[in-house]
PDB file of C-alpha atoms in Angstrom:
ATOM      1  CA  UNK D   1     -96.360 -17.340  -0.118  1.00 93.00           C
ATOM      2  CA  UNK D   2     -95.083 -19.556   2.679  1.00 95.00           C
ATOM      3  CA  UNK D   3     -93.381 -18.066   5.730  1.00 97.00           C
ATOM      4  CA  UNK D   4     -89.757 -18.907   6.477  1.00 96.00           C
ATOM      5  CA  UNK D   5     -90.653 -20.501   9.832  1.00 97.00           C
ATOM      6  CA  UNK D   6     -90.038 -24.204   9.236  1.00 95.00           C
ATOM      7  CA  UNK D   7     -88.032 -24.639  12.463  1.00 96.00           C
ATOM      8  CA  UNK D   8     -89.235 -21.541  14.313  1.00 97.00           C
ATOM      9  CA  UNK D   9     -90.512 -23.207  17.470  1.00 97.00           C
ATOM     10  CA  UNK D  10     -88.921 -23.720  20.880  1.00 96.00           C
ATOM     11  CA  UNK D  11     -88.030 -27.398  20.334  1.00 95.00           C
ATOM     12  CA  UNK D  12     -85.780 -26.620  17.359  1.00 95.00           C
ATOM     13  CA  UNK D  13     -84.679 -23.112  18.343  1.00 96.00           C
ATOM     14  CA  UNK D  14     -83.609 -24.451  21.733  1.00 94.00           C
ATOM     15  CA  UNK D  15     -80.449 -25.686  19.997  1.00 94.00           C
ATOM     16  CA  UNK D  16     -79.512 -22.019  19.535  1.00 96.00           C
ATOM     17  CA  UNK D  17     -80.763 -20.610  22.831  1.00 96.00           C
ATOM     18  CA  UNK D  18     -83.574 -18.746  21.054  1.00 97.00           C
ATOM     19  CA  UNK D  19     -86.590 -20.168  22.880  1.00 95.00           C
ATOM     20  CA  UNK D  20     -87.511 -16.720  24.188  1.00 96.00           C
ATOM     21  CA  UNK D  21     -87.675 -15.257  20.665  1.00 97.00           C
ATOM     22  CA  UNK D  22     -90.184 -17.694  19.129  1.00 98.00           C
ATOM     23  CA  UNK D  23     -93.220 -15.386  19.113  1.00 98.00           C
ATOM     24  CA  UNK D  24     -91.161 -12.470  17.812  1.00 98.00           C
ATOM     25  CA  UNK D  25     -89.538 -14.507  15.029  1.00 98.00           C
ATOM     26  CA  UNK D  26     -92.851 -15.918  13.795  1.00 98.00           C
ATOM     27  CA  UNK D  27     -94.662 -12.606  13.931  1.00 98.00           C
ATOM     28  CA  UNK D  28     -91.855 -10.920  11.996  1.00 98.00           C
ATOM     29  CA  UNK D  29     -91.674 -13.684   9.385  1.00 98.00           C
ATOM     30  CA  UNK D  30     -95.431 -13.554   8.838  1.00 98.00           C
ATOM     31  CA  UNK D  31     -95.408  -9.757   8.612  1.00 98.00           C
ATOM     32  CA  UNK D  32     -92.640  -9.813   5.980  1.00 98.00           C
ATOM     33  CA  UNK D  33     -94.516 -12.380   3.891  1.00 98.00           C
ATOM     34  CA  UNK D  34     -97.726 -10.379   4.350  1.00 98.00           C
ATOM     35  CA  UNK D  35     -95.996  -7.210   3.138  1.00 98.00           C
ATOM     36  CA  UNK D  36     -94.653  -8.959   0.026  1.00 98.00           C
ATOM     37  CA  UNK D  37     -97.980 -10.629  -0.753  1.00 97.00           C
ATOM     38  CA  UNK D  38     -99.946  -7.415  -0.353  1.00 98.00           C
ATOM     39  CA  UNK D  39     -97.493  -5.515  -2.578  1.00 98.00           C
ATOM     40  CA  UNK D  40     -97.842  -8.135  -5.317  1.00 97.00           C
ATOM     41  CA  UNK D  41    -101.626  -8.087  -4.956  1.00 97.00           C
ATOM     42  CA  UNK D  42    -101.715  -4.290  -5.275  1.00 98.00           C
ATOM     43  CA  UNK D  43     -99.351  -4.273  -8.275  1.00 98.00           C
ATOM     44  CA  UNK D  44    -101.114  -6.980 -10.276  1.00 98.00           C
ATOM     45  CA  UNK D  45    -104.697  -7.067  -9.012  1.00 97.00           C
ATOM     46  CA  UNK D  46    -104.282 -10.825  -8.474  1.00 97.00           C
ATOM     47  CA  UNK D  47    -104.935 -11.993  -4.903  1.00 95.00           C
ATOM     48  CA  UNK D  48    -102.011 -13.337  -2.885  1.00 95.00           C
ATOM     49  CA  UNK D  49    -102.237 -15.210   0.412  1.00 95.00           C
ATOM     50  CA  UNK D  50     -99.736 -16.124   3.110  1.00 97.00           C
ATOM     51  CA  UNK D  51     -99.314 -19.628   4.540  1.00 96.00           C
ATOM     52  CA  UNK D  52     -97.815 -19.891   8.003  1.00 97.00           C
ATOM     53  CA  UNK D  53     -95.413 -22.860   7.991  1.00 97.00           C
ATOM     54  CA  UNK D  54     -95.211 -25.242  10.950  1.00 97.00           C
ATOM     55  CA  UNK D  55     -92.434 -27.759  10.311  1.00 94.00           C
ATOM     56  CA  UNK D  56     -91.974 -31.150  11.977  1.00 92.00           C
ATOM     57  CA  UNK D  57     -89.263 -30.006  14.497  1.00 93.00           C
ATOM     58  CA  UNK D  58     -85.967 -31.868  14.875  1.00 89.00           C
ATOM     59  CA  UNK D  59     -87.367 -34.466  17.292  1.00 86.00           C
ATOM     60  CA  UNK D  60     -89.752 -37.431  16.940  1.00 79.00           C
ATOM     61  CA  UNK D  61     -92.486 -38.217  19.456  1.00 76.00           C
ATOM     62  CA  UNK D  62     -93.219 -41.690  18.057  1.00 75.00           C
ATOM     63  CA  UNK D  63     -89.823 -43.375  17.948  1.00 74.00           C
ATOM     64  CA  UNK D  64     -87.306 -44.184  20.670  1.00 67.00           C
ATOM     65  CA  UNK D  65     -84.518 -41.712  21.267  1.00 71.00           C
ATOM     66  CA  UNK D  66     -82.028 -44.576  21.693  1.00 70.00           C
ATOM     67  CA  UNK D  67     -81.774 -48.103  20.300  1.00 73.00           C
ATOM     68  CA  UNK D  68     -81.368 -49.637  23.741  1.00 78.00           C
ATOM     69  CA  UNK D  69     -84.212 -47.655  25.309  1.00 75.00           C
ATOM     70  CA  UNK D  70     -87.460 -48.588  23.594  1.00 73.00           C
ATOM     71  CA  UNK D  71     -89.556 -46.387  25.871  1.00 73.00           C
ATOM     72  CA  UNK D  72     -87.410 -43.280  25.598  1.00 67.00           C
ATOM     73  CA  UNK D  73     -88.495 -40.263  23.572  1.00 74.00           C
ATOM     74  CA  UNK D  74     -86.639 -37.131  22.541  1.00 76.00           C
ATOM     75  CA  UNK D  75     -89.725 -35.002  23.100  1.00 83.00           C
ATOM     76  CA  UNK D  76     -93.209 -35.345  24.586  1.00 91.00           C
ATOM     77  CA  UNK D  77     -96.582 -34.562  23.053  1.00 91.00           C
ATOM     78  CA  UNK D  78     -97.057 -31.853  25.672  1.00 94.00           C
ATOM     79  CA  UNK D  79     -93.708 -30.241  24.828  1.00 94.00           C
ATOM     80  CA  UNK D  80     -94.566 -30.217  21.131  1.00 95.00           C
ATOM     81  CA  UNK D  81     -98.064 -28.819  21.672  1.00 95.00           C
ATOM     82  CA  UNK D  82     -96.732 -25.984  23.839  1.00 96.00           C
ATOM     83  CA  UNK D  83     -94.032 -25.153  21.290  1.00 96.00           C
ATOM     84  CA  UNK D  84     -96.460 -25.169  18.377  1.00 97.00           C
ATOM     85  CA  UNK D  85     -99.012 -23.082  20.277  1.00 97.00           C
ATOM     86  CA  UNK D  86     -96.507 -20.266  20.727  1.00 98.00           C
ATOM     87  CA  UNK D  87     -95.521 -20.486  17.070  1.00 98.00           C
ATOM     88  CA  UNK D  88     -99.139 -20.385  15.901  1.00 98.00           C
ATOM     89  CA  UNK D  89     -99.846 -17.298  18.000  1.00 98.00           C
ATOM     90  CA  UNK D  90     -96.912 -15.502  16.406  1.00 98.00           C
ATOM     91  CA  UNK D  91     -97.898 -16.454  12.864  1.00 98.00           C
ATOM     92  CA  UNK D  92    -101.488 -15.312  13.360  1.00 98.00           C
ATOM     93  CA  UNK D  93    -100.330 -12.058  14.933  1.00 98.00           C
ATOM     94  CA  UNK D  94     -98.191 -11.437  11.836  1.00 98.00           C
ATOM     95  CA  UNK D  95    -101.175 -11.826   9.508  1.00 97.00           C
ATOM     96  CA  UNK D  96    -101.092 -15.266   7.879  1.00 97.00           C
ATOM     97  CA  UNK D  97    -104.180 -16.432   5.970  1.00 95.00           C
ATOM     98  CA  UNK D  98    -103.786 -20.172   6.581  1.00 93.00           C
ATOM     99  CA  UNK D  99    -101.666 -22.533   8.648  1.00 96.00           C
ATOM    100  CA  UNK D 100     -99.598 -25.241   6.975  1.00 96.00           C
ATOM    101  CA  UNK D 101     -98.480 -28.221   9.085  1.00 96.00           C
ATOM    102  CA  UNK D 102     -95.915 -29.503   6.634  1.00 95.00           C
ATOM    103  CA  UNK D 103     -93.275 -32.109   5.835  1.00 92.00           C
ATOM    104  CA  UNK D 104     -94.857 -34.487   8.334  1.00 92.00           C
ATOM    105  CA  UNK D 105     -92.598 -37.478   8.968  1.00 87.00           C
ATOM    106  CA  UNK D 106     -93.968 -38.285  12.430  1.00 90.00           C
ATOM    107  CA  UNK D 107     -97.741 -38.065  12.585  1.00 91.00           C
ATOM    108  CA  UNK D 108     -97.738 -37.749  16.377  1.00 92.00           C
ATOM    109  CA  UNK D 109     -95.806 -34.496  15.970  1.00 93.00           C
ATOM    110  CA  UNK D 110     -98.428 -33.347  13.471  1.00 94.00           C
ATOM    111  CA  UNK D 111    -101.241 -34.232  15.863  1.00 93.00           C
ATOM    112  CA  UNK D 112     -99.554 -32.094  18.522  1.00 94.00           C
ATOM    113  CA  UNK D 113     -99.467 -29.237  16.020  1.00 95.00           C
ATOM    114  CA  UNK D 114    -103.156 -29.697  15.185  1.00 94.00           C
ATOM    115  CA  UNK D 115    -104.013 -29.775  18.889  1.00 93.00           C
ATOM    116  CA  UNK D 116    -102.116 -26.512  19.381  1.00 95.00           C
ATOM    117  CA  UNK D 117    -103.784 -24.897  16.367  1.00 94.00           C
ATOM    118  CA  UNK D 118    -107.214 -25.846  17.670  1.00 91.00           C
ATOM    119  CA  UNK D 119    -106.462 -24.425  21.112  1.00 92.00           C
ATOM    120  CA  UNK D 120    -105.327 -21.093  19.679  1.00 94.00           C
ATOM    121  CA  UNK D 121    -108.231 -20.807  17.242  1.00 91.00           C
ATOM    122  CA  UNK D 122    -110.731 -21.446  20.036  1.00 89.00           C
ATOM    123  CA  UNK D 123    -109.054 -18.946  22.357  1.00 92.00           C
ATOM    124  CA  UNK D 124    -108.785 -16.222  19.706  1.00 92.00           C
ATOM    125  CA  UNK D 125    -112.133 -16.922  18.028  1.00 87.00           C
ATOM    126  CA  UNK D 126    -110.597 -17.467  14.604  1.00 88.00           C
ATOM    127  CA  UNK D 127    -111.576 -19.718  11.702  1.00 85.00           C
ATOM    128  CA  UNK D 128    -108.204 -19.949   9.959  1.00 90.00           C
ATOM    129  CA  UNK D 129    -107.925 -22.746   7.356  1.00 90.00           C
ATOM    130  CA  UNK D 130    -105.452 -25.544   8.132  1.00 93.00           C
ATOM    131  CA  UNK D 131    -103.525 -27.761   5.702  1.00 94.00           C
ATOM    132  CA  UNK D 132    -101.464 -30.863   6.555  1.00 95.00           C
ATOM    133  CA  UNK D 133     -98.722 -32.034   4.178  1.00 95.00           C
ATOM    134  CA  UNK D 134     -96.876 -35.305   4.746  1.00 93.00           C
ATOM    135  CA  UNK D 135     -93.621 -36.521   3.296  1.00 92.00           C
ATOM    136  CA  UNK D 136     -92.970 -40.014   1.897  1.00 88.00           C
ATOM    137  CA  UNK D 137     -89.383 -41.002   2.526  1.00 80.00           C
ATOM    138  CA  UNK D 138     -89.010 -43.969   0.145  1.00 77.00           C
ATOM    139  CA  UNK D 139     -90.876 -46.067  -2.422  1.00 77.00           C
ATOM    140  CA  UNK D 140     -92.700 -48.023   0.274  1.00 80.00           C
ATOM    141  CA  UNK D 141     -95.208 -45.171   0.492  1.00 82.00           C
ATOM    142  CA  UNK D 142     -94.755 -44.700   4.234  1.00 85.00           C
ATOM    143  CA  UNK D 143     -93.823 -41.728   6.359  1.00 85.00           C
ATOM    144  CA  UNK D 144     -90.621 -42.051   8.392  1.00 83.00           C
ATOM    145  CA  UNK D 145     -92.438 -43.189  11.549  1.00 81.00           C
ATOM    146  CA  UNK D 146     -93.840 -46.147   9.567  1.00 83.00           C
ATOM    147  CA  UNK D 147     -97.418 -45.195   8.741  1.00 88.00           C
ATOM    148  CA  UNK D 148     -99.006 -45.987   5.408  1.00 91.00           C
ATOM    149  CA  UNK D 149    -100.782 -43.130   3.649  1.00 92.00           C
ATOM    150  CA  UNK D 150    -104.189 -44.468   4.663  1.00 94.00           C
ATOM    151  CA  UNK D 151    -103.106 -44.579   8.312  1.00 93.00           C
ATOM    152  CA  UNK D 152    -101.622 -41.086   7.987  1.00 93.00           C
ATOM    153  CA  UNK D 153    -104.868 -39.723   6.554  1.00 94.00           C
ATOM    154  CA  UNK D 154    -106.996 -41.332   9.259  1.00 92.00           C
ATOM    155  CA  UNK D 155    -104.668 -39.925  11.924  1.00 91.00           C
ATOM    156  CA  UNK D 156    -104.976 -36.300  10.771  1.00 92.00           C
ATOM    157  CA  UNK D 157    -108.345 -36.067   9.022  1.00 90.00           C
ATOM    158  CA  UNK D 158    -110.032 -34.738  12.176  1.00 86.00           C
ATOM    159  CA  UNK D 159    -107.881 -31.648  11.712  1.00 83.00           C
ATOM    160  CA  UNK D 160    -109.137 -28.868  13.954  1.00 80.00           C
ATOM    161  CA  UNK D 161    -112.848 -29.698  13.771  1.00 67.00           C
ATOM    162  CA  UNK D 162    -113.103 -29.416  17.551  1.00 67.00           C
ATOM    163  CA  UNK D 163    -112.302 -25.737  17.254  1.00 69.00           C
ATOM    164  CA  UNK D 164    -115.729 -25.056  15.772  1.00 66.00           C
ATOM    165  CA  UNK D 165    -118.915 -25.430  17.866  1.00 58.00           C
ATOM    166  CA  UNK D 166    -120.940 -26.876  14.997  1.00 57.00           C
ATOM    167  CA  UNK D 167    -118.197 -29.416  14.275  1.00 58.00           C
ATOM    168  CA  UNK D 168    -117.860 -28.105  10.717  1.00 61.00           C
ATOM    169  CA  UNK D 169    -115.332 -25.401   9.863  1.00 67.00           C
ATOM    170  CA  UNK D 170    -116.997 -22.373   8.243  1.00 62.00           C
ATOM    171  CA  UNK D 171    -114.451 -22.505   5.406  1.00 61.00           C
ATOM    172  CA  UNK D 172    -115.246 -26.127   4.534  1.00 61.00           C
ATOM    173  CA  UNK D 173    -116.478 -26.025   0.958  1.00 55.00           C
ATOM    174  CA  UNK D 174    -116.667 -29.650  -0.153  1.00 57.00           C
ATOM    175  CA  UNK D 175    -120.140 -31.139   0.004  1.00 55.00           C
ATOM    176  CA  UNK D 176    -120.195 -34.303   2.065  1.00 56.00           C
ATOM    177  CA  UNK D 177    -116.791 -33.681   3.617  1.00 60.00           C
ATOM    178  CA  UNK D 178    -116.363 -34.753   7.220  1.00 61.00           C
ATOM    179  CA  UNK D 179    -112.793 -33.575   7.701  1.00 67.00           C
ATOM    180  CA  UNK D 180    -111.627 -30.701   9.851  1.00 80.00           C
ATOM    181  CA  UNK D 181    -108.898 -29.859   7.338  1.00 87.00           C
ATOM    182  CA  UNK D 182    -108.968 -27.383   4.487  1.00 89.00           C
ATOM    183  CA  UNK D 183    -106.465 -29.512   2.606  1.00 91.00           C
ATOM    184  CA  UNK D 184    -104.078 -32.449   2.802  1.00 94.00           C
ATOM    185  CA  UNK D 185    -101.128 -33.264   0.601  1.00 94.00           C
ATOM    186  CA  UNK D 186     -97.566 -34.421   0.081  1.00 95.00           C
ATOM    187  CA  UNK D 187     -94.350 -32.470  -0.270  1.00 92.00           C
ATOM    188  CA  UNK D 188     -90.578 -32.763  -0.233  1.00 85.00           C
ATOM    189  CA  UNK D 189     -88.488 -35.971  -0.424  1.00 76.00           C
ATOM    190  CA  UNK D 190     -89.376 -37.708  -3.698  1.00 80.00           C
ATOM    191  CA  UNK D 191     -89.500 -36.055  -7.088  1.00 86.00           C
ATOM    192  CA  UNK D 192     -92.797 -35.798  -8.993  1.00 90.00           C
ATOM    193  CA  UNK D 193     -92.474 -39.122 -10.855  1.00 89.00           C
ATOM    194  CA  UNK D 194     -91.901 -41.168  -7.705  1.00 89.00           C
ATOM    195  CA  UNK D 195     -94.413 -39.123  -5.737  1.00 90.00           C
ATOM    196  CA  UNK D 196     -97.265 -39.571  -8.224  1.00 92.00           C
ATOM    197  CA  UNK D 197     -98.560 -43.024  -7.196  1.00 92.00           C
ATOM    198  CA  UNK D 198     -98.605 -41.992  -3.545  1.00 93.00           C
ATOM    199  CA  UNK D 199    -100.383 -38.758  -4.402  1.00 93.00           C
ATOM    200  CA  UNK D 200    -102.934 -40.748  -6.398  1.00 95.00           C
ATOM    201  CA  UNK D 201    -103.567 -42.932  -3.345  1.00 94.00           C
ATOM    202  CA  UNK D 202    -104.013 -39.934  -1.049  1.00 94.00           C
ATOM    203  CA  UNK D 203    -106.331 -38.204  -3.538  1.00 95.00           C
ATOM    204  CA  UNK D 204    -108.580 -41.284  -3.524  1.00 95.00           C
ATOM    205  CA  UNK D 205    -108.741 -41.216   0.289  1.00 94.00           C
ATOM    206  CA  UNK D 206    -109.112 -37.527   1.086  1.00 92.00           C
ATOM    207  CA  UNK D 207    -112.433 -35.675   1.202  1.00 88.00           C
ATOM    208  CA  UNK D 208    -110.854 -32.213   1.254  1.00 89.00           C
ATOM    209  CA  UNK D 209    -108.648 -30.263  -1.154  1.00 91.00           C
ATOM    210  CA  UNK D 210    -105.448 -32.078  -2.165  1.00 95.00           C
ATOM    211  CA  UNK D 211    -102.090 -30.280  -2.289  1.00 93.00           C
ATOM    212  CA  UNK D 212     -98.697 -31.240  -3.727  1.00 94.00           C
ATOM    213  CA  UNK D 213     -95.329 -29.544  -3.847  1.00 91.00           C
ATOM    214  CA  UNK D 214     -92.651 -32.116  -4.640  1.00 90.00           C
ATOM    215  CA  UNK D 215     -88.914 -31.591  -4.777  1.00 87.00           C
ATOM    216  CA  UNK D 216     -87.256 -31.284  -8.174  1.00 87.00           C
ATOM    217  CA  UNK D 217     -86.224 -34.935  -7.949  1.00 82.00           C
ATOM    218  CA  UNK D 218     -83.735 -36.363  -5.480  1.00 80.00           C
ATOM    219  CA  UNK D 219     -80.353 -34.635  -5.043  1.00 84.00           C
ATOM    220  CA  UNK D 220     -77.539 -35.823  -7.321  1.00 88.00           C
ATOM    221  CA  UNK D 221     -74.034 -36.723  -6.111  1.00 92.00           C
ATOM    222  CA  UNK D 222     -73.144 -33.013  -5.884  1.00 93.00           C
ATOM    223  CA  UNK D 223     -76.229 -32.142  -3.867  1.00 90.00           C
ATOM    224  CA  UNK D 224     -77.960 -30.377  -6.759  1.00 90.00           C
ATOM    225  CA  UNK D 225     -81.308 -31.068  -8.434  1.00 88.00           C
ATOM    226  CA  UNK D 226     -81.470 -32.232 -12.037  1.00 88.00           C
ATOM    227  CA  UNK D 227     -85.075 -31.400 -12.949  1.00 91.00           C
ATOM    228  CA  UNK D 228     -85.599 -28.099 -14.742  1.00 92.00           C
ATOM    229  CA  UNK D 229     -88.503 -25.661 -14.285  1.00 92.00           C
ATOM    230  CA  UNK D 230     -89.995 -27.045 -17.516  1.00 95.00           C
ATOM    231  CA  UNK D 231     -89.751 -30.594 -16.158  1.00 93.00           C
ATOM    232  CA  UNK D 232     -91.514 -29.557 -12.972  1.00 92.00           C
ATOM    233  CA  UNK D 233     -94.177 -27.642 -14.895  1.00 93.00           C
ATOM    234  CA  UNK D 234     -94.992 -30.678 -17.029  1.00 94.00           C
ATOM    235  CA  UNK D 235     -95.206 -32.946 -13.983  1.00 93.00           C
ATOM    236  CA  UNK D 236     -97.387 -30.588 -11.956  1.00 93.00           C
ATOM    237  CA  UNK D 237     -99.569 -29.939 -14.996  1.00 95.00           C
ATOM    238  CA  UNK D 238    -100.112 -33.673 -15.351  1.00 96.00           C
ATOM    239  CA  UNK D 239    -101.089 -33.910 -11.671  1.00 95.00           C
ATOM    240  CA  UNK D 240    -103.719 -31.222 -12.228  1.00 95.00           C
ATOM    241  CA  UNK D 241    -104.893 -32.588 -15.572  1.00 96.00           C
ATOM    242  CA  UNK D 242    -105.403 -36.020 -14.043  1.00 95.00           C
ATOM    243  CA  UNK D 243    -107.578 -34.580 -11.287  1.00 94.00           C
ATOM    244  CA  UNK D 244    -105.179 -35.517  -8.489  1.00 95.00           C
ATOM    245  CA  UNK D 245    -104.637 -32.065  -6.983  1.00 95.00           C
ATOM    246  CA  UNK D 246    -106.371 -28.780  -6.293  1.00 94.00           C
ATOM    247  CA  UNK D 247    -103.232 -26.838  -5.331  1.00 92.00           C
ATOM    248  CA  UNK D 248     -99.626 -27.180  -6.536  1.00 90.00           C
ATOM    249  CA  UNK D 249     -96.390 -25.535  -5.487  1.00 80.00           C
ATOM    250  CA  UNK D 250     -92.689 -26.124  -5.427  1.00 59.00           C
TER     251      UNK D 250
END
């Protein structure tokens, strides 16, 4: 179960004057998800885990803030890292099992998040698994800041390896893996049919678990989604049957 914390960091919440409530909001969101997951686990005997969501923020560190100012940026790496660090502390305090840096459209933002995660894990002596999930914005197979999937993977594959003295996370379970990530994947934007070739490319590159949770297609003219649960089930089942993914969602 993913926490409802996609924009719960100071960069985004600053638009609402809620910078001072970041830790509280994330801790509460994680605790609510933890409560629901534990109740389901107790009722069914099937384990449930909580993923702490770190969204991309509403700023981009890679691209200019204005067309006429090529060197301008809406946010700095340091600002992002500080904002993510506070968010991570709140999520961990609320009891999440893993951290999910998701819907990455600017990989520099994601690298700031990974830096922050590593800093917190070192300081608190934790070994929390980390997943990065990018989003492809069109059929070119690139993220919004212009990177190809191979470039995206090489930019994030280090994950949080520096957080562990031996250089290998204790939760790393894939033999021969050199990554500091528990998983990498794609989500959002494209529906499963359009996402599949890009997912296939990422699966061939990654040496960790591969995740996917696509949208139910692109929105129609009324803003709704045309794919049904059965359509999504067939698509996700095909992803798994073809050996492209280890984890699916929606």
